[in-house]
PDB file of C-alpha atoms and ligand atoms in Angstrom:
ATOM      1  CA  MET A   1     109.618 130.609  65.810  1.00 97.00           C
ATOM      2  CA  LYS A   2     107.576 132.315  63.141  1.00 98.00           C
ATOM      3  CA  PHE A   3     106.122 130.357  60.234  1.00 98.00           C
ATOM      4  CA  GLY A   4     105.913 131.467  56.658  1.00 98.00           C
ATOM      5  CA  THR A   5     105.536 130.420  53.060  1.00 98.00           C
ATOM      6  CA  TYR A   6     107.074 131.421  49.797  1.00 98.00           C
ATOM      7  CA  PHE A   7     104.525 132.913  47.381  1.00 98.00           C
ATOM      8  CA  ALA A   8     105.836 130.896  44.404  1.00 97.00           C
ATOM      9  CA  TYR A   9     103.992 127.752  45.587  1.00 98.00           C
ATOM     10  CA  TRP A  10     101.021 129.223  43.699  1.00 98.00           C
ATOM     11  CA  GLU A  11     102.835 130.938  40.830  1.00 97.00           C
ATOM     12  CA  ARG A  12     104.525 130.066  37.553  1.00 95.00           C
ATOM     13  CA  GLU A  13     106.482 133.349  37.368  1.00 94.00           C
ATOM     14  CA  TRP A  14     108.789 134.941  39.941  1.00 93.00           C
ATOM     15  CA  ASP A  15     106.970 138.223  39.852  1.00 91.00           C
ATOM     16  CA  ALA A  16     103.487 138.365  41.331  1.00 95.00           C
ATOM     17  CA  ASP A  17     101.060 140.531  43.272  1.00 97.00           C
ATOM     18  CA  TYR A  18     102.829 140.361  46.639  1.00 97.00           C
ATOM     19  CA  ALA A  19     100.227 142.571  48.360  1.00 98.00           C
ATOM     20  CA  SER A  20      97.477 140.033  47.664  1.00 98.00           C
ATOM     21  CA  TYR A  21      99.737 137.215  48.870  1.00 98.00           C
ATOM     22  CA  CYS A  22     100.041 139.001  52.232  1.00 98.00           C
ATOM     23  CA  GLU A  23      96.304 138.543  52.658  1.00 98.00           C
ATOM     24  CA  LYS A  24      96.402 134.964  51.405  1.00 98.00           C
ATOM     25  CA  ALA A  25      99.277 133.957  53.709  1.00 98.00           C
ATOM     26  CA  ALA A  26      97.591 135.553  56.714  1.00 98.00           C
ATOM     27  CA  GLY A  27      94.316 133.824  55.863  1.00 98.00           C
ATOM     28  CA  LEU A  28      96.076 130.470  55.858  1.00 98.00           C
ATOM     29  CA  GLY A  29      97.563 131.189  59.298  1.00 98.00           C
ATOM     30  CA  PHE A  30     101.119 132.212  58.371  1.00 98.00           C
ATOM     31  CA  ASP A  31     103.100 134.911  60.191  1.00 98.00           C
ATOM     32  CA  VAL A  32     105.553 135.457  57.339  1.00 98.00           C
ATOM     33  CA  LEU A  33     105.298 135.862  53.573  1.00 98.00           C
ATOM     34  CA  GLU A  34     108.477 135.381  51.599  1.00 98.00           C
ATOM     35  CA  VAL A  35     108.734 137.226  48.281  1.00 98.00           C
ATOM     36  CA  ALA A  36     111.248 137.320  45.437  1.00 97.00           C
ATOM     37  CA  ALA A  37     113.783 140.022  46.262  1.00 98.00           C
ATOM     38  CA  GLY A  38     114.330 140.755  42.562  1.00 97.00           C
ATOM     39  CA  GLY A  39     110.619 141.477  42.214  1.00 96.00           C
ATOM     40  CA  LEU A  40     110.789 144.049  45.015  1.00 97.00           C
ATOM     41  CA  ALA A  41     113.757 145.809  43.394  1.00 97.00           C
ATOM     42  CA  GLN A  42     111.705 146.441  40.219  1.00 96.00           C
ATOM     43  CA  ARG A  43     108.837 148.178  41.970  1.00 97.00           C
ATOM     44  CA  THR A  44     108.053 151.864  42.320  1.00 98.00           C
ATOM     45  CA  ASP A  45     107.886 153.479  45.752  1.00 98.00           C
ATOM     46  CA  ALA A  46     104.085 153.623  45.454  1.00 98.00           C
ATOM     47  CA  GLU A  47     103.912 149.884  44.738  1.00 98.00           C
ATOM     48  CA  LEU A  48     106.264 149.137  47.629  1.00 98.00           C
ATOM     49  CA  PHE A  49     104.081 151.235  49.902  1.00 98.00           C
ATOM     50  CA  ASP A  50     101.038 149.152  48.906  1.00 98.00           C
ATOM     51  CA  ILE A  51     102.923 145.968  49.807  1.00 98.00           C
ATOM     52  CA  LYS A  52     104.007 147.402  53.138  1.00 98.00           C
ATOM     53  CA  ARG A  53     100.437 148.422  53.947  1.00 98.00           C
ATOM     54  CA  ALA A  54      99.073 145.012  52.962  1.00 98.00           C
ATOM     55  CA  ALA A  55     101.638 143.329  55.215  1.00 98.00           C
ATOM     56  CA  GLN A  56     100.753 145.593  58.138  1.00 98.00           C
ATOM     57  CA  GLU A  57      97.006 145.225  57.665  1.00 98.00           C
ATOM     58  CA  ASN A  58      97.308 141.454  57.569  1.00 98.00           C
ATOM     59  CA  GLY A  59      99.872 141.187  60.351  1.00 98.00           C
ATOM     60  CA  VAL A  60     102.503 139.383  58.278  1.00 98.00           C
ATOM     61  CA  GLU A  61     106.221 140.011  58.098  1.00 98.00           C
ATOM     62  CA  ILE A  62     107.896 140.005  54.720  1.00 98.00           C
ATOM     63  CA  THR A  63     111.143 138.161  54.102  1.00 98.00           C
ATOM     64  CA  ALA A  64     112.943 138.247  50.750  1.00 98.00           C
ATOM     65  CA  CYS A  65     114.960 135.694  48.857  1.00 98.00           C
ATOM     66  CA  ILE A  66     116.950 135.549  45.629  1.00 98.00           C
ATOM     67  CA  GLY A  67     119.402 133.443  43.666  1.00 98.00           C
ATOM     68  CA  LEU A  68     121.360 136.182  41.923  1.00 98.00           C
ATOM     69  CA  PRO A  69     121.450 136.045  38.099  1.00 98.00           C
ATOM     70  CA  PRO A  70     124.909 135.648  36.459  1.00 98.00           C
ATOM     71  CA  GLN A  71     125.256 139.347  35.575  1.00 98.00           C
ATOM     72  CA  TYR A  72     125.111 140.071  39.326  1.00 98.00           C
ATOM     73  CA  ASN A  73     127.431 137.258  40.414  1.00 98.00           C
ATOM     74  CA  THR A  74     128.911 138.572  43.661  1.00 98.00           C
ATOM     75  CA  ALA A  75     131.608 135.855  43.499  1.00 98.00           C
ATOM     76  CA  SER A  76     132.689 136.758  39.942  1.00 98.00           C
ATOM     77  CA  ALA A  77     136.368 136.980  38.945  1.00 98.00           C
ATOM     78  CA  ASP A  78     135.288 139.978  36.848  1.00 98.00           C
ATOM     79  CA  GLU A  79     135.441 142.908  39.250  1.00 98.00           C
ATOM     80  CA  GLY A  80     132.834 144.833  37.231  1.00 98.00           C
ATOM     81  CA  VAL A  81     130.321 141.985  37.573  1.00 98.00           C
ATOM     82  CA  ARG A  82     131.122 141.537  41.261  1.00 98.00           C
ATOM     83  CA  ARG A  83     130.595 145.262  41.915  1.00 98.00           C
ATOM     84  CA  ALA A  84     127.340 145.222  39.920  1.00 98.00           C
ATOM     85  CA  GLY A  85     126.179 142.352  42.130  1.00 98.00           C
ATOM     86  CA  VAL A  86     126.865 144.270  45.328  1.00 98.00           C
ATOM     87  CA  GLU A  87     125.118 147.349  43.908  1.00 98.00           C
ATOM     88  CA  TYR A  88     122.116 145.215  42.940  1.00 98.00           C
ATOM     89  CA  LEU A  89     121.917 143.843  46.498  1.00 98.00           C
ATOM     90  CA  LYS A  90     121.918 147.441  47.748  1.00 98.00           C
ATOM     91  CA  ARG A  91     118.989 148.272  45.426  1.00 98.00           C
ATOM     92  CA  ILE A  92     117.155 145.223  46.734  1.00 98.00           C
ATOM     93  CA  MET A  93     117.798 146.215  50.341  1.00 98.00           C
ATOM     94  CA  ASP A  94     116.596 149.736  49.670  1.00 98.00           C
ATOM     95  CA  ALA A  95     113.294 148.260  48.406  1.00 98.00           C
ATOM     96  CA  MET A  96     113.169 145.874  51.370  1.00 98.00           C
ATOM     97  CA  TYR A  97     113.505 148.783  53.773  1.00 98.00           C
ATOM     98  CA  LYS A  98     110.468 150.371  52.129  1.00 98.00           C
ATOM     99  CA  VAL A  99     108.320 147.294  52.840  1.00 98.00           C
ATOM    100  CA  ASP A 100     109.772 146.885  56.343  1.00 98.00           C
ATOM    101  CA  SER A 101     111.504 143.601  55.488  1.00 98.00           C
ATOM    102  CA  HIS A 102     114.524 142.501  57.512  1.00 98.00           C
ATOM    103  CA  ILE A 103     115.738 139.174  56.153  1.00 98.00           C
ATOM    104  CA  LEU A 104     117.444 138.780  52.775  1.00 98.00           C
ATOM    105  CA  GLY A 105     118.198 135.135  52.062  1.00 98.00           C
ATOM    106  CA  GLY A 106     119.266 132.947  49.181  1.00 98.00           C
ATOM    107  CA  ILE A 107     122.294 132.678  46.937  1.00 98.00           C
ATOM    108  CA  ILE A 108     123.355 136.264  47.451  1.00 98.00           C
ATOM    109  CA  TYR A 109     127.056 135.345  47.771  1.00 98.00           C
ATOM    110  CA  ALA A 110     127.354 134.064  44.163  1.00 98.00           C
ATOM    111  CA  TYR A 111     124.863 133.322  41.365  1.00 98.00           C
ATOM    112  CA  TRP A 112     122.216 130.727  40.625  1.00 98.00           C
ATOM    113  CA  PRO A 113     121.939 128.235  39.118  1.00 97.00           C
ATOM    114  CA  CYS A 114     125.644 127.615  38.671  1.00 98.00           C
ATOM    115  CA  ASP A 115     126.772 127.026  35.071  1.00 98.00           C
ATOM    116  CA  TYR A 116     129.063 124.004  35.335  1.00 98.00           C
ATOM    117  CA  ASN A 117     130.207 124.433  31.728  1.00 98.00           C
ATOM    118  CA  GLN A 118     132.439 127.127  33.240  1.00 94.00           C
ATOM    119  CA  PRO A 119     135.566 126.018  35.155  1.00 95.00           C
ATOM    120  CA  VAL A 120     135.226 125.926  38.962  1.00 98.00           C
ATOM    121  CA  ASP A 121     137.784 127.736  41.090  1.00 98.00           C
ATOM    122  CA  LYS A 122     136.225 127.429  44.525  1.00 98.00           C
ATOM    123  CA  GLU A 123     138.952 129.162  46.489  1.00 98.00           C
ATOM    124  CA  ARG A 124     138.968 132.240  44.265  1.00 98.00           C
ATOM    125  CA  ALA A 125     135.167 132.478  44.076  1.00 98.00           C
ATOM    126  CA  ARG A 126     134.831 132.059  47.828  1.00 98.00           C
ATOM    127  CA  GLU A 127     137.325 134.858  48.456  1.00 98.00           C
ATOM    128  CA  ALA A 128     135.360 137.229  46.171  1.00 98.00           C
ATOM    129  CA  ALA A 129     132.117 136.122  47.831  1.00 98.00           C
ATOM    130  CA  VAL A 130     133.438 136.964  51.311  1.00 98.00           C
ATOM    131  CA  ARG A 131     134.550 140.389  50.096  1.00 98.00           C
ATOM    132  CA  SER A 132     131.144 141.105  48.519  1.00 98.00           C
ATOM    133  CA  MET A 133     129.236 139.974  51.603  1.00 98.00           C
ATOM    134  CA  ARG A 134     131.326 142.232  53.846  1.00 98.00           C
ATOM    135  CA  GLU A 135     130.447 145.191  51.633  1.00 98.00           C
ATOM    136  CA  ALA A 136     126.751 144.268  51.466  1.00 98.00           C
ATOM    137  CA  ALA A 137     126.605 143.617  55.220  1.00 98.00           C
ATOM    138  CA  ASP A 138     127.543 147.217  55.988  1.00 97.00           C
ATOM    139  CA  THR A 139     124.605 148.542  53.941  1.00 98.00           C
ATOM    140  CA  ALA A 140     122.375 145.835  55.435  1.00 98.00           C
ATOM    141  CA  GLU A 141     123.323 146.847  58.948  1.00 98.00           C
ATOM    142  CA  SER A 142     122.311 150.461  58.354  1.00 98.00           C
ATOM    143  CA  LEU A 143     118.879 149.217  57.170  1.00 98.00           C
ATOM    144  CA  ASP A 144     118.473 146.640  59.960  1.00 98.00           C
ATOM    145  CA  ILE A 145     118.667 143.738  57.504  1.00 98.00           C
ATOM    146  CA  VAL A 146     120.173 140.294  58.097  1.00 98.00           C
ATOM    147  CA  LEU A 147     121.945 138.630  55.169  1.00 99.00           C
ATOM    148  CA  ALA A 148     121.274 134.902  55.210  1.00 98.00           C
ATOM    149  CA  MET A 149     123.619 132.756  53.094  1.00 98.00           C
ATOM    150  CA  GLU A 150     121.587 129.861  51.720  1.00 98.00           C
ATOM    151  CA  THR A 151     123.425 126.560  51.833  1.00 98.00           C
ATOM    152  CA  VAL A 152     122.446 124.676  48.687  1.00 98.00           C
ATOM    153  CA  ASN A 153     123.190 121.350  47.052  1.00 98.00           C
ATOM    154  CA  ARG A 154     126.193 120.728  44.782  1.00 98.00           C
ATOM    155  CA  PHE A 155     124.135 120.713  41.572  1.00 98.00           C
ATOM    156  CA  GLU A 156     123.114 124.355  42.075  1.00 98.00           C
ATOM    157  CA  GLN A 157     126.255 125.994  43.532  1.00 98.00           C
ATOM    158  CA  TYR A 158     129.632 125.000  44.927  1.00 98.00           C
ATOM    159  CA  ILE A 159     130.774 127.704  47.373  1.00 98.00           C
ATOM    160  CA  ILE A 160     128.670 126.528  50.354  1.00 98.00           C
ATOM    161  CA  ASN A 161     127.148 123.029  50.271  1.00 98.00           C
ATOM    162  CA  SER A 162     127.023 122.093  53.949  1.00 98.00           C
ATOM    163  CA  ALA A 163     126.171 123.688  57.275  1.00 98.00           C
ATOM    164  CA  GLU A 164     129.803 123.262  58.290  1.00 98.00           C
ATOM    165  CA  GLU A 165     131.010 125.241  55.270  1.00 98.00           C
ATOM    166  CA  ALA A 166     128.329 127.864  55.847  1.00 98.00           C
ATOM    167  CA  VAL A 167     129.306 128.443  59.467  1.00 98.00           C
ATOM    168  CA  GLU A 168     132.927 128.823  58.390  1.00 98.00           C
ATOM    169  CA  PHE A 169     131.901 131.209  55.617  1.00 98.00           C
ATOM    170  CA  VAL A 170     129.909 133.588  57.844  1.00 98.00           C
ATOM    171  CA  LYS A 171     132.662 133.461  60.451  1.00 98.00           C
ATOM    172  CA  GLU A 172     135.055 134.701  57.808  1.00 98.00           C
ATOM    173  CA  ILE A 173     132.682 137.511  56.771  1.00 98.00           C
ATOM    174  CA  GLY A 174     132.832 138.509  60.419  1.00 98.00           C
ATOM    175  CA  LYS A 175     129.703 140.683  60.558  1.00 98.00           C
ATOM    176  CA  GLU A 176     126.950 140.361  63.168  1.00 98.00           C
ATOM    177  CA  ASN A 177     124.238 140.462  60.501  1.00 98.00           C
ATOM    178  CA  ALA A 178     125.783 137.826  58.209  1.00 98.00           C
ATOM    179  CA  LYS A 179     124.045 134.550  59.060  1.00 98.00           C
ATOM    180  CA  VAL A 180     123.603 131.011  57.799  1.00 98.00           C
ATOM    181  CA  MET A 181     120.459 129.953  55.987  1.00 98.00           C
ATOM    182  CA  LEU A 182     119.612 126.254  55.813  1.00 98.00           C
ATOM    183  CA  ASP A 183     117.042 124.499  53.619  1.00 98.00           C
ATOM    184  CA  SER A 184     115.874 120.950  54.376  1.00 98.00           C
ATOM    185  CA  PHE A 185     115.616 120.129  50.633  1.00 98.00           C
ATOM    186  CA  HIS A 186     119.311 120.864  50.100  1.00 98.00           C
ATOM    187  CA  MET A 187     120.379 119.403  53.469  1.00 98.00           C
ATOM    188  CA  ASN A 188     118.690 116.134  52.539  1.00 98.00           C
ATOM    189  CA  ILE A 189     121.261 115.778  49.730  1.00 98.00           C
ATOM    190  CA  GLU A 190     124.378 117.039  51.509  1.00 98.00           C
ATOM    191  CA  GLU A 191     124.241 116.431  55.270  1.00 98.00           C
ATOM    192  CA  ASP A 192     124.962 113.263  57.262  1.00 98.00           C
ATOM    193  CA  GLY A 193     122.140 114.150  59.640  1.00 98.00           C
ATOM    194  CA  LEU A 194     119.676 117.027  59.575  1.00 98.00           C
ATOM    195  CA  GLY A 195     119.437 117.515  63.329  1.00 98.00           C
ATOM    196  CA  GLU A 196     123.198 117.387  63.605  1.00 98.00           C
ATOM    197  CA  ALA A 197     123.614 120.065  60.905  1.00 98.00           C
ATOM    198  CA  ILE A 198     121.146 122.383  62.662  1.00 98.00           C
ATOM    199  CA  ARG A 199     122.917 121.900  66.005  1.00 98.00           C
ATOM    200  CA  ARG A 200     126.272 122.533  64.378  1.00 97.00           C
ATOM    201  CA  THR A 201     124.927 125.809  62.950  1.00 98.00           C
ATOM    202  CA  GLY A 202     123.547 126.826  66.338  1.00 98.00           C
ATOM    203  CA  ASN A 203     123.154 130.554  66.844  1.00 97.00           C
ATOM    204  CA  SER A 204     124.597 131.294  63.389  1.00 98.00           C
ATOM    205  CA  LEU A 205     121.255 130.194  61.913  1.00 98.00           C
ATOM    206  CA  GLY A 206     119.444 133.257  60.562  1.00 98.00           C
ATOM    207  CA  HIS A 207     116.794 131.819  58.260  1.00 98.00           C
ATOM    208  CA  PHE A 208     115.350 128.389  57.556  1.00 98.00           C
ATOM    209  CA  HIS A 209     113.606 126.985  54.469  1.00 98.00           C
ATOM    210  CA  ILE A 210     111.639 123.776  54.722  1.00 98.00           C
ATOM    211  CA  GLY A 211     110.154 121.288  52.311  1.00 98.00           C
ATOM    212  CA  GLU A 212     110.223 117.587  51.599  1.00 98.00           C
ATOM    213  CA  GLY A 213     113.029 115.970  49.582  1.00 98.00           C
ATOM    214  CA  ASN A 214     110.924 116.294  46.427  1.00 98.00           C
ATOM    215  CA  ARG A 215     109.821 119.816  47.412  1.00 98.00           C
ATOM    216  CA  LYS A 216     106.284 118.822  48.356  1.00 98.00           C
ATOM    217  CA  VAL A 217     104.742 120.559  51.381  1.00 98.00           C
ATOM    218  CA  PRO A 218     105.967 119.324  54.793  1.00 98.00           C
ATOM    219  CA  GLY A 219     104.281 116.161  55.984  1.00 98.00           C
ATOM    220  CA  LYS A 220     103.939 114.437  52.612  1.00 97.00           C
ATOM    221  CA  GLY A 221     107.411 112.866  52.463  1.00 98.00           C
ATOM    222  CA  HIS A 222     110.140 111.270  54.555  1.00 97.00           C
ATOM    223  CA  MET A 223     111.968 114.298  56.042  1.00 98.00           C
ATOM    224  CA  PRO A 224     112.843 113.794  59.755  1.00 98.00           C
ATOM    225  CA  TRP A 225     110.591 116.598  61.021  1.00 98.00           C
ATOM    226  CA  ALA A 226     110.676 115.683  64.715  1.00 98.00           C
ATOM    227  CA  GLU A 227     114.487 115.500  64.626  1.00 98.00           C
ATOM    228  CA  MET A 228     114.699 118.925  62.945  1.00 98.00           C
ATOM    229  CA  GLY A 229     112.252 120.410  65.437  1.00 98.00           C
ATOM    230  CA  ALA A 230     114.187 119.092  68.433  1.00 98.00           C
ATOM    231  CA  ALA A 231     117.440 120.514  67.000  1.00 98.00           C
ATOM    232  CA  LEU A 232     115.867 123.920  66.320  1.00 98.00           C
ATOM    233  CA  ARG A 233     114.567 124.101  69.888  1.00 98.00           C
ATOM    234  CA  GLU A 234     117.960 123.014  71.214  1.00 97.00           C
ATOM    235  CA  ALA A 235     119.658 125.717  69.116  1.00 97.00           C
ATOM    236  CA  GLY A 236     117.193 128.235  70.564  1.00 97.00           C
ATOM    237  CA  TYR A 237     116.139 129.249  67.060  1.00 98.00           C
ATOM    238  CA  ASP A 238     113.500 131.975  67.142  1.00 96.00           C
ATOM    239  CA  GLY A 239     113.653 133.177  63.525  1.00 98.00           C
ATOM    240  CA  ALA A 240     111.452 132.408  60.567  1.00 98.00           C
ATOM    241  CA  VAL A 241     110.712 128.920  59.260  1.00 98.00           C
ATOM    242  CA  VAL A 242     109.552 129.347  55.676  1.00 98.00           C
ATOM    243  CA  MET A 243     108.004 126.638  53.512  1.00 98.00           C
ATOM    244  CA  GLU A 244     109.269 126.616  49.959  1.00 98.00           C
ATOM    245  CA  PRO A 245     107.155 124.030  48.154  1.00 98.00           C
ATOM    246  CA  PHE A 246     107.285 123.650  44.366  1.00 98.00           C
ATOM    247  CA  VAL A 247     104.711 121.202  43.068  1.00 98.00           C
ATOM    248  CA  LYS A 248     103.525 122.501  39.699  1.00 97.00           C
ATOM    249  CA  MET A 249     105.141 122.371  36.273  1.00 97.00           C
ATOM    250  CA  GLY A 250     105.251 125.294  33.908  1.00 96.00           C
ATOM    251  CA  GLY A 251     106.452 128.852  33.502  1.00 97.00           C
ATOM    252  CA  THR A 252     109.807 130.219  34.583  1.00 96.00           C
ATOM    253  CA  VAL A 253     109.344 128.858  38.108  1.00 96.00           C
ATOM    254  CA  GLY A 254     108.721 125.313  36.873  1.00 97.00           C
ATOM    255  CA  SER A 255     111.717 125.314  34.538  1.00 96.00           C
ATOM    256  CA  ASP A 256     114.122 127.105  36.938  1.00 96.00           C
ATOM    257  CA  ILE A 257     113.198 124.654  39.717  1.00 97.00           C
ATOM    258  CA  LYS A 258     113.083 121.728  37.259  1.00 97.00           C
ATOM    259  CA  VAL A 259     109.621 120.479  38.062  1.00 98.00           C
ATOM    260  CA  TRP A 260     108.889 118.023  35.256  1.00 98.00           C
ATOM    261  CA  ARG A 261     105.826 116.264  36.703  1.00 98.00           C
ATOM    262  CA  ASP A 262     102.803 117.329  38.679  1.00 98.00           C
ATOM    263  CA  LEU A 263     103.774 116.786  42.326  1.00 97.00           C
ATOM    264  CA  SER A 264     100.439 118.143  43.569  1.00 97.00           C
ATOM    265  CA  GLU A 265      98.368 115.124  42.519  1.00 94.00           C
ATOM    266  CA  GLY A 266      96.368 117.346  40.232  1.00 97.00           C
ATOM    267  CA  ALA A 267      95.386 119.758  43.003  1.00 98.00           C
ATOM    268  CA  GLY A 268      93.482 122.911  42.126  1.00 97.00           C
ATOM    269  CA  VAL A 269      94.028 126.153  44.063  1.00 97.00           C
ATOM    270  CA  GLU A 270      91.573 125.206  46.823  1.00 98.00           C
ATOM    271  CA  GLN A 271      93.243 121.849  47.394  1.00 98.00           C
ATOM    272  CA  MET A 272      96.700 123.490  47.326  1.00 98.00           C
ATOM    273  CA  ASP A 273      95.490 125.922  50.010  1.00 98.00           C
ATOM    274  CA  GLU A 274      94.196 123.037  52.092  1.00 98.00           C
ATOM    275  CA  ASP A 275      97.463 121.095  51.628  1.00 98.00           C
ATOM    276  CA  ILE A 276      99.601 123.982  52.856  1.00 98.00           C
ATOM    277  CA  ARG A 277      97.231 124.765  55.727  1.00 98.00           C
ATOM    278  CA  GLU A 278      97.559 121.149  56.819  1.00 98.00           C
ATOM    279  CA  ALA A 279     101.364 121.362  56.362  1.00 98.00           C
ATOM    280  CA  LEU A 280     101.457 124.390  58.671  1.00 98.00           C
ATOM    281  CA  ARG A 281      99.513 122.515  61.367  1.00 98.00           C
ATOM    282  CA  PHE A 282     101.880 119.578  60.941  1.00 98.00           C
ATOM    283  CA  VAL A 283     105.103 121.610  61.131  1.00 98.00           C
ATOM    284  CA  LYS A 284     103.979 123.622  64.156  1.00 98.00           C
ATOM    285  CA  LYS A 285     103.200 120.378  65.946  1.00 97.00           C
ATOM    286  CA  GLN A 286     106.659 118.976  65.075  1.00 97.00           C
ATOM    287  CA  PHE A 287     108.664 122.154  65.728  1.00 98.00           C
ATOM    288  CA  VAL A 288     106.928 123.916  68.611  1.00 95.00           C
ATOM    289  CA  GLU A 289     105.286 121.226  70.745  1.00 76.00           C
TER     290      GLU A 289
HETATM  291 MN1   MN B   1     115.501 127.423  49.681  1.00 66.98          MN
END
């Protein structure tokens, strides 16, 4: 297993200086830095080259993640929107290739966050999502990229809420590089048991997000870390385990994630660094030993 963190722990906006976060992540002991895929897609080739070099120099791998915005909803009933979503994923993957990144995770099979003022037609949306993911998977394969379908809680999307649904979904896509992505924060809401859900996913698991139930760094809450670790080892998981803590209010990140109180206990940057360094020690102990 490789261990990583999402850059947005320290940021209030989704776009940031990813090259400098390569150095920061490496300095804290991480093997992987996860960035916002949409941020990569906006960058020039020269900027992407700088990120790639920073990753290489610091010995970190880059993974990318996105919840697609509504205009790129790959599960849309509007064929024009659906197509635009697939094309956007191709632009993202092109940028990922340029920074040598091989995992694209998140809500790439629909859009995020779901607008529940619109009527829900799960069967229709799921069918469009499968079609879009088959198309995207072909481009991904040519660029050596795995598409990881993030299984999220019911308040954020409805197409895949459980590991069971996710396994079924990727089976239907039927592509080697279409995998399941789990996230302990969402699993805590939807699954009967976290270890059981990981075992059920087995070798379909392609990417894993971790955090406590309130999105604090691992080790500060009640998540069953030892149980998750045992299940990951049993499943033979050797992919990336990426922390996705959100503890600060403010900015687009704070409002998108709905952080309405300071979950960091007033921590400054140095304390936040120390908290996540400690969380990495904790998770490695639970997952590897
Ligand atoms: Mn996540």
